[in-house]
Amino acid sequence: MLLSSFFEITARKQAEEALHRQRMRYETLVNSVDGVVWVANATTLEVEFMSKQIETLSGYSRERFLHDPMLWTSLIHPDDHERAAATRVEAVEQGRNGFQQEYRMIAADGRFLWVRDIVTLAQSDDQWIMSGLSINITEAKEAQMAEEEQRRLAEGLRSTTATISSTLNLDEVLDRILEQLQLVIPSDSADIMLIEGRAGRLVRSRGYKGRRDMGGDIIDFLFPIFDMPTFQMMMSTGKPLIVGDVTISADWVEFGRTSWIQSTVGAPIHLEGHTIGFLNLTSDTKYAFNKEQASVLQAFADQVAIALRNAHLYQQVTQYADDLQTQVTQRTSELELERQRISAILDSTGDGIVYTEDATIRYVNQTVSEQTGYSVEELIDQPVLLINKGGLESHSGKTALDHLIQRVRNEGIWRGENEIQRKDGSIFYASLTVSRIGTPDSTPLRAVSTVRDISKEKILQQQQSNLVAYASHELRTPITNLKTRLYLLRRRPEHLEQHLNVLDEVTERMKRLVEDLLDISRLERGVIPLHTRPLSLNLHLQQIVDVQKPEADRKGLSLLYEESAMPIFVQADPERLAQVITNLLTNAINYTPAGGIVRLVVEEDPAASEVAIHVQDTGIGIAPEHIAHIFQPFYRVISHVSGTGLGLSIARQIVELHDGELSVSSTPGEGSTFTIRLALIEPPVNSEDGIFYRDVQA
Ligand code: ADP
């Protein structure tokens, strides 16, 4: 029994020793692992075992962990705390056999450590037991973070550079730089400040995390930077500056709504050797920025400088372009004004003006369009041959034009008369002056032509030469007559009395003829001045009728006057109007056989605002083939009635000088009606004072 218990004791001792040795070996093994080996309850977190390394890792004694189950979790960084707990609880709930996780831990000396847990889960007696290995991975983690940081920074700078070259809108570039900056160095607000004189102007600013008070609304805010040591320092050193805790910094000057700021970092913006501004970041926590971030910030500040320089260059270029644009606009409007002036002048001239290049029309003024019936547009770029049909000389058309062009090229100018064809095919005669622009050998041959319509002058010329022929003819008859009488007188002086009567008659006729001729020529030359006045027609015409009455009586004719019901006024020369009416009445009396009726009728047409004065007779009338000619000088249908053949021609000219119209309608054998149409005028206000009656009597 004793022996057996001795053996038993010995055996137990031996077993205990073996166990102890084994345990020591395990402990040595566990403690030599580069990590903390531990065993703990997954629910209560009570620590069953923990290797010595925990002391190196955390700085706390192993015993504290063994006694305080909550110590470990309390050391986990607050930001990682929740996640770490959730991973463990989830693994237990799902009955997994293990899990891994990484988190930050705060060591006894305040350092942050990155820890990785590799945990095995096993159930024993309804309890979940964790066996774990915790490794300090701080170095690897920091290297990885640094690498990520580098990558973010490189990416940030790369996209900043891309932004700068992709847009020249400065505000946009600066905003993008701030955006990129926020990704690389998180902050609560960021701003770009540029130096203006003795102040710093916030040109761009952003607030984050609801820091709106540092956001866009304080753009353009001015800071007295020369009184703020932080800015002074950056200016003098040219280097970034960190204020880790503004509350204890003597350099920090609180300004405006910046009381929330706890720490800040700024970097000067250099351009061409000067500090022109600052890139600033702020945070509402102390020591938010480190040295590395400050140098990153400087890199961004350098990008801002590039952006500003680009923008400045761009502004200079755009300013230059704007100036040019303004000058061009100004010059264009001056030229346009000049062009309008010249074209107004050219259009207002009575002569047509044509500019040609190698006989192709490049410009015509309005007058050419009026002369030819073509619109200006229809003539541009057309050959000048379209309208210029060549000379009045023997050759015409193209040959004449070639001849003309040759002369213009060689001699510089050509003057002459050409036929111009209108759009409707009709022709008018034009006096042309074609002047060369430039030298004889310049190509194309450029020339300016003035076109004067001389058709009227041509007709007038024709009329004048006709008139001279008629007048000489008409004068020759009485002169021959005179000579015959003088011859007879010399032969038979005793018949003096009889010859004197004829001589009287003949000289009287010559006098009339000469007077009429004078009238015609004066009227044609426009030298007969009209003395027009407001004239009361009824009374005026009555007086003329009264004068003609005895002649009508003598010929056995009734002369009737039908005046208008209401007084009628016209603007007329009383004497000249009397001359016309007298002429028409005399003709009517002359060409109406005895027993006939001559009527003077005044008819008002208020709608047309005119008056018609009709001289009607029941005489011999005028055949249609003569009607067109009776207003021409010396045209007479019958010669047995005495007359010069000039009366109607003079009458029509006088009426036309009054802006009126003289027309005739006639039926041979029944009679003729000559009608004068004149514009009505308002009765003058002072018609009662007798002025017009006096005029009439004049
Ligand atoms: P004259 O001195 O011959 O009358 P006018 O110029 O007054 O010259 O008239 C031209 C011609 O018109 C006259 O010769 C005549 O043949 C014709 N004539 C003018 N008035 C009348 C009339 N009332 N009736 C018929 N023929 C007329």
PDB file of C-alpha atoms and ligand atoms in Angstrom, residues 583-584 587-592 617 619-622 630-632 634-638 641-649 666 671-672 674, ligand 1:
ATOM      1  CA  ASN A 583     -56.055 130.920-127.351  1.00  0.00           C
ATOM      2  CA  LEU A 584     -58.454 128.019-126.927  1.00  0.00           C
ATOM      3  CA  ASN A 587     -59.462 128.581-131.926  1.00  0.00           C
ATOM      4  CA  ALA A 588     -62.981 127.450-131.051  1.00  0.00           C
ATOM      5  CA  ILE A 589     -64.452 130.642-132.556  1.00  0.00           C
ATOM      6  CA  ASN A 590     -62.195 130.345-135.618  1.00  0.00           C
ATOM      7  CA  TYR A 591     -62.980 126.700-136.351  1.00  0.00           C
ATOM      8  CA  THR A 592     -66.747 126.822-135.703  1.00  0.00           C
ATOM      9  CA  ASP A 617     -67.267 123.954-129.658  1.00  0.00           C
ATOM     10  CA  GLY A 619     -67.149 123.229-135.000  1.00  0.00           C
ATOM     11  CA  ILE A 620     -65.399 121.268-137.698  1.00  0.00           C
ATOM     12  CA  GLY A 621     -63.556 118.987-135.307  1.00  0.00           C
ATOM     13  CA  ILE A 622     -60.146 117.368-135.771  1.00  0.00           C
ATOM     14  CA  ILE A 630     -51.754 119.667-133.246  1.00  0.00           C
ATOM     15  CA  PHE A 631     -49.685 120.536-130.167  1.00  0.00           C
ATOM     16  CA  GLN A 632     -46.470 120.594-132.209  1.00  0.00           C
ATOM     17  CA  PHE A 634     -46.442 125.091-136.787  1.00  0.00           C
ATOM     18  CA  TYR A 635     -48.725 122.114-137.188  1.00  0.00           C
ATOM     19  CA  ARG A 636     -51.907 123.256-138.839  1.00  0.00           C
ATOM     20  CA  VAL A 637     -54.713 121.128-140.244  1.00  0.00           C
ATOM     21  CA  ILE A 638     -56.192 123.744-142.502  1.00  0.00           C
ATOM     22  CA  VAL A 641     -58.062 130.150-141.333  1.00  0.00           C
ATOM     23  CA  SER A 642     -55.431 132.639-140.274  1.00  0.00           C
ATOM     24  CA  GLY A 643     -53.096 131.456-137.537  1.00  0.00           C
ATOM     25  CA  THR A 644     -49.454 130.744-136.778  1.00  0.00           C
ATOM     26  CA  GLY A 645     -49.773 127.099-135.776  1.00  0.00           C
ATOM     27  CA  LEU A 646     -47.939 127.942-132.555  1.00  0.00           C
ATOM     28  CA  GLY A 647     -50.866 128.679-130.226  1.00  0.00           C
ATOM     29  CA  LEU A 648     -51.583 125.140-128.956  1.00  0.00           C
ATOM     30  CA  SER A 649     -47.889 124.393-128.536  1.00  0.00           C
ATOM     31  CA  SER A 666     -62.827 115.655-130.961  1.00  0.00           C
ATOM     32  CA  GLY A 671     -66.852 119.655-132.604  1.00  0.00           C
ATOM     33  CA  SER A 672     -63.894 119.573-130.244  1.00  0.00           C
ATOM     34  CA  PHE A 674     -60.042 121.105-125.136  1.00  0.00           C
TER      35      PHE A 674
HETATM   36  P1  ADP B   1     -53.466 128.058-135.242  1.00  0.00           P
HETATM   37  O1  ADP B   1     -52.767 129.348-135.065  1.00  0.00           O
HETATM   38  O2  ADP B   1     -53.331 127.463-136.568  1.00  0.00           O
HETATM   39  O3  ADP B   1     -54.789 127.998-134.670  1.00  0.00           O
HETATM   40  P2  ADP B   1     -52.914 126.320-133.112  1.00  0.00           P
HETATM   41  O4  ADP B   1     -51.651 125.768-132.591  1.00  0.00           O
HETATM   42  O5  ADP B   1     -53.704 127.099-132.169  1.00  0.00           O
HETATM   43  O6  ADP B   1     -52.554 127.123-134.387  1.00  0.00           O
HETATM   44  O7  ADP B   1     -53.751 125.135-133.651  1.00  0.00           O
HETATM   45  C1  ADP B   1     -53.146 124.159-134.446  1.00  0.00           C
HETATM   46  C2  ADP B   1     -54.147 123.518-135.352  1.00  0.00           C
HETATM   47  O8  ADP B   1     -55.089 122.750-134.640  1.00  0.00           O
HETATM   48  C3  ADP B   1     -54.984 124.461-136.076  1.00  0.00           C
HETATM   49  O9  ADP B   1     -54.339 124.903-137.273  1.00  0.00           O
HETATM   50  C4  ADP B   1     -56.229 123.679-136.361  1.00  0.00           C
HETATM   51  O10 ADP B   1     -56.058 122.940-137.546  1.00  0.00           O
HETATM   52  C5  ADP B   1     -56.359 122.774-135.240  1.00  0.00           C
HETATM   53  N1  ADP B   1     -57.343 123.299-134.257  1.00  0.00           N
HETATM   54  C6  ADP B   1     -57.076 123.991-133.145  1.00  0.00           C
HETATM   55  N2  ADP B   1     -58.219 124.235-132.467  1.00  0.00           N
HETATM   56  C7  ADP B   1     -59.218 123.677-133.142  1.00  0.00           C
HETATM   57  C8  ADP B   1     -60.646 123.605-132.940  1.00  0.00           C
HETATM   58  N3  ADP B   1     -61.263 124.127-131.902  1.00  0.00           N
HETATM   59  N4  ADP B   1     -61.398 122.939-133.881  1.00  0.00           N
HETATM   60  C9  ADP B   1     -60.797 122.381-134.936  1.00  0.00           C
HETATM   61  N5  ADP B   1     -59.442 122.397-135.174  1.00  0.00           N
HETATM   62  C10 ADP B   1     -58.676 123.061-134.280  1.00  0.00           C
END
